[in-house]
XYZ file of C-alpha atoms in Angstrom:
672
model
C 0.017 -0.015 -0.023
C 1.492 3.346 -1.069
C 2.443 5.551 1.880
C -0.375 8.017 1.095
C -2.927 5.324 1.250
C -1.566 4.023 4.607
C -1.739 7.368 6.015
C -5.256 7.864 4.678
C -6.365 4.511 6.009
C -4.732 5.360 9.531
C -6.611 8.815 9.445
C -9.846 7.124 8.620
C -9.411 4.451 11.337
C -8.590 7.197 13.806
C -11.650 9.222 12.740
C -13.877 6.081 13.063
C -12.306 5.470 16.521
C -13.024 8.961 17.628
C -16.595 8.866 16.272
C -17.200 5.656 18.114
C -15.912 7.241 21.399
C -18.010 10.312 20.802
C -20.991 8.140 20.118
C -20.553 6.165 23.236
C -24.014 6.355 24.762
C -24.852 8.556 27.759
C -27.409 7.102 30.045
C -30.085 9.652 30.914
C -32.252 9.071 33.919
C -35.084 11.576 34.715
C -37.281 11.622 37.621
C -40.312 13.827 38.754
C -40.657 15.365 42.264
C -43.950 15.823 43.781
C -45.226 17.709 46.712
C -48.395 16.236 48.195
C -49.002 14.688 44.970
C -48.547 17.726 42.874
C -45.653 18.006 40.321
C -43.092 20.451 41.727
C -39.815 19.729 39.938
C -37.543 17.102 38.396
C -34.068 15.632 38.430
C -32.106 14.588 35.335
C -28.874 12.401 35.853
C -26.657 11.844 32.869
C -24.065 8.823 33.349
C -21.167 8.716 30.725
C -19.102 5.796 30.016
C -15.942 7.379 31.447
C -17.451 7.425 35.026
C -18.590 11.126 34.892
C -21.985 11.969 35.987
C -23.916 15.297 35.540
C -27.053 16.080 37.405
C -29.580 18.906 37.304
C -32.154 19.185 40.049
C -34.878 21.890 40.695
C -38.254 22.240 42.241
C -40.724 25.016 42.939
C -42.217 25.176 46.348
C -44.436 28.385 46.190
C -41.579 30.351 44.700
C -38.864 28.776 46.773
C -36.738 25.792 45.948
C -33.249 24.874 44.797
C -31.886 24.915 41.274
C -28.684 23.009 41.346
C -26.239 21.455 38.826
C -23.782 18.800 39.930
C -20.785 17.129 38.262
C -19.169 14.059 39.611
C -16.222 11.698 38.675
C -16.933 8.205 40.265
C -13.978 6.096 41.086
C -13.566 2.341 40.711
C -14.911 1.748 44.185
C -18.090 3.798 43.423
C -17.086 6.645 45.622
C -16.936 10.120 43.836
C -13.350 11.429 43.837
C -14.423 14.742 42.399
C -17.581 16.722 42.983
C -18.792 20.122 41.946
C -22.287 21.623 42.789
C -23.423 25.100 41.785
C -26.704 27.057 41.688
C -29.104 28.316 44.248
C -30.395 26.819 47.516
C -34.014 26.703 48.794
C -34.101 30.321 49.634
C -32.055 31.394 46.502
C -28.796 31.898 48.199
C -25.904 31.041 45.948
C -24.323 27.563 46.111
C -20.760 26.723 45.135
C -19.394 23.594 46.493
C -16.270 21.459 45.538
C -14.702 18.180 46.602
C -11.571 16.450 45.231
C -9.487 13.473 46.337
C -6.115 12.807 44.759
C -2.604 11.909 45.709
C -2.195 15.321 47.560
C -5.100 14.824 49.904
C -8.753 15.268 50.332
C -10.181 18.753 50.056
C -13.639 20.337 50.041
C -14.933 23.946 50.125
C -18.473 25.228 50.394
C -20.238 28.277 51.838
C -19.212 27.391 55.442
C -16.405 24.769 55.255
C -12.911 24.872 53.722
C -10.942 21.855 54.857
C -8.194 19.477 53.815
C -7.283 16.015 55.085
C -4.744 13.356 54.305
C -4.989 11.476 51.161
C -5.377 8.213 53.061
C -8.578 9.433 54.752
C -11.425 7.195 53.833
C -14.970 8.206 53.373
C -17.807 9.260 51.036
C -18.214 13.132 50.915
C -21.684 14.171 51.563
C -22.419 17.559 50.192
C -24.022 20.268 52.253
C -26.232 21.166 49.277
C -26.755 17.593 47.884
C -28.908 16.553 44.991
C -31.087 13.537 45.218
C -28.716 11.545 43.184
C -26.087 11.940 45.763
C -28.074 9.377 47.857
C -28.142 6.989 44.878
C -24.543 7.220 44.465
C -23.968 6.580 48.227
C -26.260 3.544 48.081
C -24.366 1.998 45.214
C -21.137 2.695 46.959
C -22.530 0.965 50.070
C -23.750 -1.875 48.220
C -20.348 -2.370 46.683
C -18.709 -3.046 50.141
C -18.721 -6.305 52.024
C -19.784 -4.547 55.327
C -22.469 -2.464 53.675
C -21.130 0.549 55.657
C -18.917 3.545 54.743
C -17.489 6.408 56.702
C -18.953 9.661 55.774
C -16.763 12.818 55.130
C -16.622 15.185 57.046
C -18.261 13.130 59.871
C -20.509 10.147 60.544
C -21.086 6.786 58.960
C -23.810 5.344 56.671
C -25.097 1.858 56.574
C -27.353 0.155 54.023
C -29.716 -2.858 54.298
C -32.065 -4.387 51.672
C -35.518 -4.751 53.207
C -37.929 -5.600 50.345
C -38.454 -6.406 46.687
C -41.315 -5.990 44.318
C -41.976 -5.948 40.636
C -43.562 -2.915 38.985
C -44.687 -1.989 35.607
C -43.898 1.299 33.827
C -43.417 2.752 30.375
C -40.004 1.143 30.150
C -41.375 -2.291 30.980
C -41.256 -4.209 34.217
C -38.631 -3.343 36.806
C -37.491 -5.461 39.794
C -37.636 -2.772 42.559
C -35.527 -3.212 45.747
C -36.333 -1.150 48.824
C -33.294 -0.206 50.761
C -33.005 1.414 54.303
C -30.098 3.938 54.792
C -29.021 4.474 58.266
C -26.971 7.307 59.476
C -28.424 10.051 57.429
C -31.525 10.846 59.505
C -32.758 10.220 62.997
C -34.334 7.078 61.673
C -33.780 4.979 58.460
C -34.193 6.856 55.204
C -35.644 4.789 52.340
C -35.212 4.534 48.599
C -36.198 2.186 45.775
C -33.543 0.965 43.217
C -33.997 -1.324 40.142
C -32.008 -4.428 39.540
C -29.197 -2.334 38.138
C -29.104 -0.260 41.302
C -30.579 2.825 39.455
C -32.912 5.176 41.147
C -36.606 4.236 40.949
C -38.369 5.899 43.674
C -38.429 7.646 47.056
C -41.741 7.957 48.787
C -42.633 10.378 51.710
C -45.559 11.951 53.517
C -44.796 15.327 52.115
C -42.631 14.765 49.034
C -41.916 11.945 46.663
C -39.827 11.377 43.622
C -40.481 8.807 41.002
C -38.575 7.869 37.826
C -40.328 9.158 34.609
C -42.457 6.311 33.150
C -43.149 4.687 36.355
C -45.544 7.316 37.864
C -48.398 4.673 37.997
C -46.360 2.493 40.263
C -45.728 5.119 42.915
C -48.791 4.271 45.071
C -47.825 0.704 45.215
C -44.266 1.435 46.068
C -45.319 3.875 48.667
C -47.710 1.509 50.228
C -45.076 -1.235 50.441
C -42.557 1.210 51.806
C -45.125 2.330 54.400
C -45.626 -1.205 55.624
C -41.926 -1.432 56.334
C -41.826 1.960 58.022
C -44.851 0.988 60.000
C -43.212 -2.238 61.308
C -40.321 -0.154 62.400
C -42.329 2.505 64.184
C -44.694 -0.134 65.751
C -41.630 -1.991 67.226
C -40.339 1.410 68.556
C -43.561 2.448 70.059
C -43.939 -0.900 71.868
C -40.493 -0.455 73.407
C -40.875 3.100 74.477
C -44.572 3.287 75.585
C -45.550 2.519 79.089
C -49.305 1.854 79.596
C -51.001 3.111 82.730
C -53.249 0.059 83.559
C -54.118 1.284 87.111
C -54.033 4.288 89.314
C -50.839 6.330 89.364
C -49.715 8.662 92.257
C -46.957 11.174 91.472
C -45.659 12.198 94.887
C -43.858 15.373 95.819
C -43.852 17.646 92.799
C -44.233 21.372 92.459
C -47.521 21.972 90.446
C -47.778 24.849 88.067
C -51.384 26.174 87.475
C -51.713 28.124 84.289
C -54.959 29.704 85.509
C -53.519 31.422 88.477
C -49.778 31.249 87.436
C -49.038 29.799 90.789
C -46.456 27.143 91.624
C -47.462 24.972 94.644
C -44.711 22.817 96.309
C -45.160 19.525 98.078
C -47.970 18.314 95.926
C -49.385 14.916 94.911
C -51.213 14.181 91.715
C -53.447 11.015 91.411
C -54.375 9.772 87.992
C -56.811 7.097 87.106
C -58.135 5.945 83.664
C -56.280 8.672 81.934
C -57.571 11.519 84.015
C -56.537 13.449 87.036
C -58.674 12.400 90.067
C -56.895 14.535 92.774
C -54.261 17.114 93.137
C -53.083 18.712 96.466
C -50.741 18.834 99.337
C -49.062 15.425 99.542
C -50.120 14.846 103.155
C -53.770 15.469 102.474
C -54.229 13.360 99.286
C -54.647 9.655 99.720
C -52.734 7.345 97.609
C -55.050 4.398 96.196
C -53.991 1.250 97.531
C -53.321 -0.450 94.170
C -51.659 2.676 92.711
C -48.249 2.828 91.160
C -46.297 5.525 92.893
C -43.584 7.792 91.431
C -41.328 9.731 93.608
C -41.565 13.321 92.136
C -38.308 14.446 93.841
C -39.577 18.058 93.734
C -39.667 18.111 89.948
C -41.689 20.880 88.221
C -45.012 19.425 87.071
C -46.854 21.307 84.396
C -49.648 20.502 81.812
C -48.486 19.069 78.529
C -47.341 21.753 76.027
C -49.258 22.569 72.801
C -47.620 23.321 69.466
C -50.194 25.215 67.556
C -48.539 25.126 64.215
C -47.187 21.810 62.909
C -47.209 19.652 59.738
C -46.823 16.167 61.091
C -44.735 13.956 58.867
C -41.932 11.495 58.825
C -41.269 8.793 61.358
C -39.793 10.982 64.114
C -41.961 14.083 64.523
C -44.400 12.417 66.943
C -41.619 10.961 69.044
C -39.758 14.374 69.139
C -43.054 16.304 70.229
C -43.426 13.859 73.128
C -39.804 14.015 74.256
C -40.202 17.890 74.321
C -43.165 17.556 76.571
C -45.615 18.405 73.786
C -48.911 16.330 74.254
C -51.106 18.279 71.795
C -50.383 19.768 68.239
C -52.450 21.396 65.644
C -51.623 20.313 62.249
C -52.160 23.112 59.765
C -51.728 21.431 56.394
C -51.249 17.857 55.395
C -52.245 14.973 53.315
C -55.478 14.140 54.928
C -55.542 10.432 54.270
C -52.002 10.097 55.587
C -52.498 12.222 58.527
C -55.779 10.465 59.541
C -53.965 7.066 59.277
C -51.181 8.277 61.468
C -53.504 9.734 64.202
C -55.193 6.339 64.278
C -51.841 4.588 64.743
C -50.949 6.970 67.454
C -54.128 6.601 69.372
C -53.999 2.736 69.056
C -50.385 2.809 70.509
C -48.790 1.617 67.222
C -46.924 4.803 66.758
C -45.607 7.581 69.048
C -47.075 11.146 69.048
C -49.187 13.684 70.751
C -52.984 14.440 70.325
C -53.526 15.936 66.862
C -56.074 18.580 66.029
C -56.635 18.934 62.273
C -57.116 22.020 60.208
C -58.211 21.826 56.489
C -55.837 23.530 54.025
C -57.317 25.229 50.906
C -55.648 27.434 48.246
C -56.297 28.748 44.679
C -54.678 27.270 41.762
C -51.621 28.941 40.266
C -47.787 28.842 40.025
C -47.365 29.446 43.805
C -50.228 27.253 45.074
C -49.611 25.730 48.346
C -49.071 21.884 48.849
C -52.697 20.804 49.065
C -55.090 18.644 47.291
C -58.079 21.007 47.976
C -58.366 24.103 45.715
C -61.094 26.702 45.292
C -61.259 29.209 42.411
C -64.958 29.920 42.510
C -67.740 29.978 44.980
C -68.857 26.420 44.148
C -65.384 25.087 44.831
C -64.950 27.214 47.993
C -68.238 25.938 49.410
C -67.469 22.369 48.496
C -64.074 22.706 50.345
C -65.807 23.812 53.547
C -68.247 21.097 53.420
C -65.591 18.450 52.824
C -63.633 19.668 55.839
C -66.875 19.759 57.961
C -67.802 16.321 57.138
C -64.403 14.961 57.786
C -64.342 16.424 61.338
C -61.889 19.310 60.825
C -61.879 21.911 63.584
C -60.400 24.686 61.485
C -59.935 25.835 57.940
C -56.607 27.367 56.763
C -56.756 29.769 53.815
C -53.603 30.168 51.676
C -51.834 32.828 49.639
C -53.207 32.142 46.091
C -56.823 32.166 47.181
C -58.873 34.904 45.485
C -59.750 37.655 47.999
C -63.262 37.822 46.808
C -63.853 34.270 48.125
C -62.620 34.872 51.576
C -65.594 36.352 53.278
C -67.869 33.660 51.967
C -65.490 30.780 53.044
C -65.221 32.378 56.510
C -69.006 32.778 56.882
C -69.718 29.205 55.683
C -66.947 27.783 57.921
C -68.430 29.609 60.907
C -71.896 28.273 60.171
C -70.292 24.810 60.124
C -68.676 25.392 63.635
C -65.107 25.756 62.402
C -62.610 28.353 62.957
C -60.726 30.008 60.088
C -57.126 31.122 59.891
C -54.285 31.436 57.344
C -51.920 33.322 55.420
C -53.324 36.650 54.005
C -54.170 36.001 50.342
C -52.211 37.926 47.749
C -54.088 41.242 46.937
C -55.590 41.375 50.434
C -54.126 43.201 53.457
C -54.033 41.638 56.912
C -56.543 44.349 57.996
C -59.059 43.274 55.312
C -58.436 39.627 56.241
C -59.360 40.416 59.919
C -62.378 42.598 58.948
C -63.634 39.703 56.792
C -64.017 37.632 59.951
C -60.879 35.530 60.175
C -60.343 34.095 63.577
C -56.559 33.961 63.367
C -53.521 35.030 61.458
C -50.549 32.648 60.836
C -47.000 34.074 60.827
C -45.782 37.347 62.126
C -44.576 38.423 58.714
C -48.153 39.029 57.521
C -48.559 41.556 60.258
C -45.601 43.540 58.805
C -46.837 43.048 55.335
C -50.141 44.783 56.257
C -47.871 47.987 55.971
C -45.052 46.910 53.626
C -46.871 44.962 50.782
C -47.461 47.484 48.162
C -48.338 46.833 44.470
C -44.742 45.553 43.636
C -44.985 42.788 46.361
C -46.337 39.388 45.463
C -47.061 37.837 48.851
C -47.408 34.380 47.230
C -43.663 34.274 46.569
C -40.687 34.575 48.832
C -41.201 38.277 48.729
C -43.313 37.665 51.834
C -40.161 36.921 53.541
C -37.566 39.112 51.875
C -39.786 42.304 51.994
C -40.106 42.003 55.781
C -36.285 41.187 56.130
C -35.159 44.233 54.015
C -37.920 46.709 55.163
C -39.082 45.593 58.647
C -36.768 48.161 60.125
C -38.885 50.886 58.479
C -41.897 50.079 60.721
C -42.611 52.425 63.757
C -44.067 49.887 66.261
C -45.223 52.717 68.467
C -46.764 54.785 65.632
C -50.450 55.577 65.234
C -50.910 53.131 62.233
C -49.537 50.192 64.129
C -51.443 50.995 67.352
C -54.606 51.194 65.410
C -53.992 47.895 63.715
C -53.116 46.091 66.970
C -56.308 47.624 68.574
C -58.361 46.126 65.661
C -56.883 42.709 66.430
C -57.610 43.029 70.111
C -61.283 44.220 69.479
C -62.092 41.569 66.945
C -60.469 38.896 69.298
C -58.228 37.843 66.406
C -55.611 35.197 67.561
C -51.962 35.563 66.239
C -49.848 32.501 65.648
C -46.424 34.310 65.116
C -44.050 31.317 64.545
C -41.054 33.395 65.438
C -38.805 30.308 65.440
C -39.607 29.651 61.807
C -38.023 33.060 60.869
C -35.085 33.029 63.214
C -32.832 30.732 61.087
C -34.276 32.453 58.015
C -33.218 35.915 59.077
C -30.153 35.267 61.254
C -28.271 32.217 59.837
C -25.089 32.937 58.048
C -23.033 30.344 56.257
C -20.642 28.950 59.028
C -22.321 30.979 61.766
C -25.587 29.544 63.045
C -28.193 31.645 64.521
C -28.631 31.873 68.262
C -31.618 29.422 68.524
C -29.672 26.306 68.140
C -26.806 26.904 70.688
C -28.610 24.956 73.539
C -29.296 21.861 71.558
C -26.780 21.455 68.837
C -24.415 19.453 70.806
C -27.089 16.897 71.621
C -27.670 16.031 68.001
C -25.917 13.240 65.950
C -22.741 14.281 64.386
C -24.041 14.575 60.750
C -27.035 16.676 62.051
C -24.467 18.920 64.007
C -22.483 19.490 60.837
C -25.629 20.674 58.856
C -26.913 22.892 61.795
C -23.576 24.502 62.302
C -23.121 25.011 58.476
C -26.257 27.319 58.671
C -26.678 27.611 54.879
C -30.469 27.754 54.875
C -31.131 31.274 55.509
C -32.117 34.172 53.143
C -29.325 35.472 50.899
C -27.636 38.476 52.450
C -24.976 41.123 51.494
C -22.778 43.085 53.789
C -25.240 45.971 53.297
C -28.308 43.850 54.284
C -26.675 41.710 57.111
C -27.558 44.112 59.904
C -30.862 45.124 58.317
C -32.210 41.475 58.472
C -31.043 41.214 62.037
C -32.891 44.457 63.056
C -35.972 43.430 61.136
C -36.133 40.220 63.082
C -35.671 41.961 66.349
C -38.722 44.150 65.378
C -40.787 41.029 64.857
C -39.883 39.781 68.261
C -40.711 43.170 69.749
C -43.998 43.138 68.033
C -45.142 39.866 69.577
C -44.401 41.329 73.032
C -46.363 44.442 72.111
C -49.340 42.376 70.874
C -49.539 40.434 74.184
C -49.287 43.509 76.405
C -52.089 44.975 74.233
C -54.508 42.197 74.957
C -54.085 40.293 71.641
C -54.093 36.426 72.087
C -50.950 34.789 71.136
C -50.736 31.058 70.535
C -47.328 29.220 70.487
C -46.803 27.474 67.148
C -43.492 26.521 65.397
C -43.800 25.417 61.886
C -40.416 23.977 62.357
C -38.348 21.081 63.691
C -40.409 19.103 66.081
C -39.917 19.252 69.867
C -36.979 21.536 70.415
C -38.433 24.198 68.282
C -41.380 24.939 70.686
C -38.968 25.437 73.528
C -37.110 28.018 71.497
C -40.360 29.695 70.432
C -41.175 30.116 74.109
C -37.721 31.549 74.805
C -38.328 34.106 72.065
C -41.576 35.190 73.763
C -39.724 35.861 77.001
C -37.176 37.920 75.035
C -40.154 39.814 73.635
C -40.877 40.871 77.280
C -43.561 38.288 78.231
C -43.044 36.776 81.782
C -42.120 33.145 81.704
C -45.194 32.045 83.589
C -47.454 33.857 81.231
C -45.511 32.211 78.417
C -46.280 28.826 79.885
C -50.022 29.711 80.056
C -49.925 30.582 76.396
C -48.409 27.202 75.547
C -50.830 25.207 77.755
C -54.246 26.612 79.025
C -54.064 29.510 76.495
C -53.985 27.084 73.620
C -56.745 24.866 75.043
C -58.994 27.919 75.408
C -58.462 28.923 71.707
C -59.478 25.457 70.619
C -62.374 25.357 73.138
C -60.943 22.515 75.175
C -60.209 24.393 78.254
C -62.663 22.213 80.353
C -60.533 19.042 79.914
C -57.003 20.241 78.788
C -54.433 22.837 79.853
C -54.465 22.368 83.704
C -53.502 19.801 86.357
C -56.823 19.591 88.148
C -59.421 17.027 89.076
C -61.415 15.921 85.977
C -58.821 17.093 83.466
C -57.048 14.814 81.012
C -53.674 13.713 82.487
C -51.331 15.360 80.007
C -48.389 16.109 82.296
C -44.658 17.112 81.754
C -42.223 16.583 84.683
C -39.333 18.964 84.342
C -36.125 19.554 86.174
C -35.893 23.261 87.208
C -38.443 25.962 87.056
C -39.561 27.370 83.598
C -41.614 30.155 85.389
C -38.247 31.459 86.494
C -36.105 30.364 83.546
C -38.097 29.490 80.457
C -35.239 27.539 78.971
C -35.890 24.825 81.637
C -38.657 23.450 79.441
C -35.798 21.729 77.649
C -35.268 19.683 80.757
C -38.318 17.366 80.352
C -37.658 14.108 82.120
C -41.141 12.177 81.989
C -44.206 12.761 80.022
C -47.784 11.396 80.803
C -50.176 11.501 77.828
C -53.492 10.369 79.298
C -53.298 6.659 79.651
C -49.627 6.124 78.688
C -46.237 7.653 79.724
C -42.767 8.020 78.273
C -39.240 8.589 79.473
C -37.824 11.682 77.505
C -34.246 10.300 77.647
C -35.245 7.037 76.139
C -37.218 8.852 73.354
C -34.246 10.883 72.402
C -31.783 8.092 72.624
C -33.997 6.126 70.181
C -33.157 8.749 67.518
C -29.644 9.297 68.443
C -30.058 12.426 70.369
C -28.267 12.867 73.694
C -30.431 13.121 76.740
């Protein structure tokens, strides 16, 4: 062959080889994310033959939500040795995270960490702003090990176990789905479904779920099977941690707090039978039934069980954490009704751990910023149907949301009142808080809407995160002692409008800075598992700030706290709700009320008898008195002197059952 022909042939072969490499298929895996069954976002993962993986993930939660791109290089052991994530976090703060492992060492840098360790340091790096596919990569790396466990970087350890298998049909054919439990990432096992190739198939949850495209129809079956596994886990835990009161109980030598009088009486005895208090008084005057179990109170502080008036009960740990924090009643203000009803039944039957639950129905208008609900109303017919649905299903309250048409609000309120239900909510877009109150609303959720009554002009869309950023950036402008504010506060008092400020829900949002957590976590962060401590201390979940807005956000939050104190002193009814992490968050909410200038004993009344009065249950709940339901928290210290002592719960009675707080916390890896 002439030299020119040989060269031409070589060039042709080289081109064909390059074409073959370029044409090497990229495997694309796309999944849809749902919030309460509504499509909210997606993830697309692209796996190349050279071990590189690129991922895009985003979802919209009422204008909030992350938008992230990830690039990974996966090593032979299945562990990424290079990672890069960029984009924006849930509250749109910028994300830039890098990790690399090579001969020179292990290095990572993100908004709050900049560390390096020796090249020999083992472990799977868990990103601060991780994408769902990170968990899939971790699961495959775990399954590749003999021990099924891997150290995590920078801290912690993960373990995986296969717990179930089922076949599902989808647009791509039949898949053999394996359910895996991941330990070490959360306070209890996390679950995900992988196919026979260890590719992501689904993850199911009470609040959010993700399913591979083409297998949407299989999600209910996968979720049901996963729920059965989770139920077995929670039932076993409940059996271990629940102590039934089968006969009478005498709690001897306690200091009893009475929210009605704000008095603390020492040397008291409480006698309980059939889940109710039958006697309370000086220990030498109250007879102990012959067959009663007797507890030595050891001069502990005895108070009614606390109420958290703003929760969204979900996951496997919320109920346990509420009880461990002395919370015996919660009000759920938005949830999947079927799942919540099933959970309430399991709690009451002793098959799960949790407080008593009061349900509020949740309705919104359709639109790009609609809340996570299955009940929508865009006209009078749908509005009336929503109220009837909630009434027939036994809801005690209706919660309205931001995308509801203002014109529908008065009719919904009037109809709900006719059906014996209270009405509360966010102030719908295009309506002021004053108009919401004048329309007959019984309650306002979230202190930011009080500020927006004065700050939400034509350019502010309160369906979006502007309901947070506007208050953070302009809350300092409000004159809390001015005539307009005083007039508005007087309207709230005169109308008997209740305010559910959820200060703790805004604290991290306004005060967290990357690498500098806000003050609300200092008392409890050291009690959390190592991986949780890392994420809490990272504090990357707050609103985006600049040097110019840093102090402004802090001052705006201080004004929010001050306003709550002003409301209480003006005679406006406050209820203590959190809309945040179960258990610990209520203690912080109460601390913030004391910072607002409310005396600790009055704060305890707000979170006990005051809440019971708002929900018209004050004849049976909220006091330690004969005839009342035996919901009791035994505490070390005296929260009427130092409100932070509510963190020192030792034992909780919830009617006909009781719990050791330390055992509850230890069951989820939290130090007593």
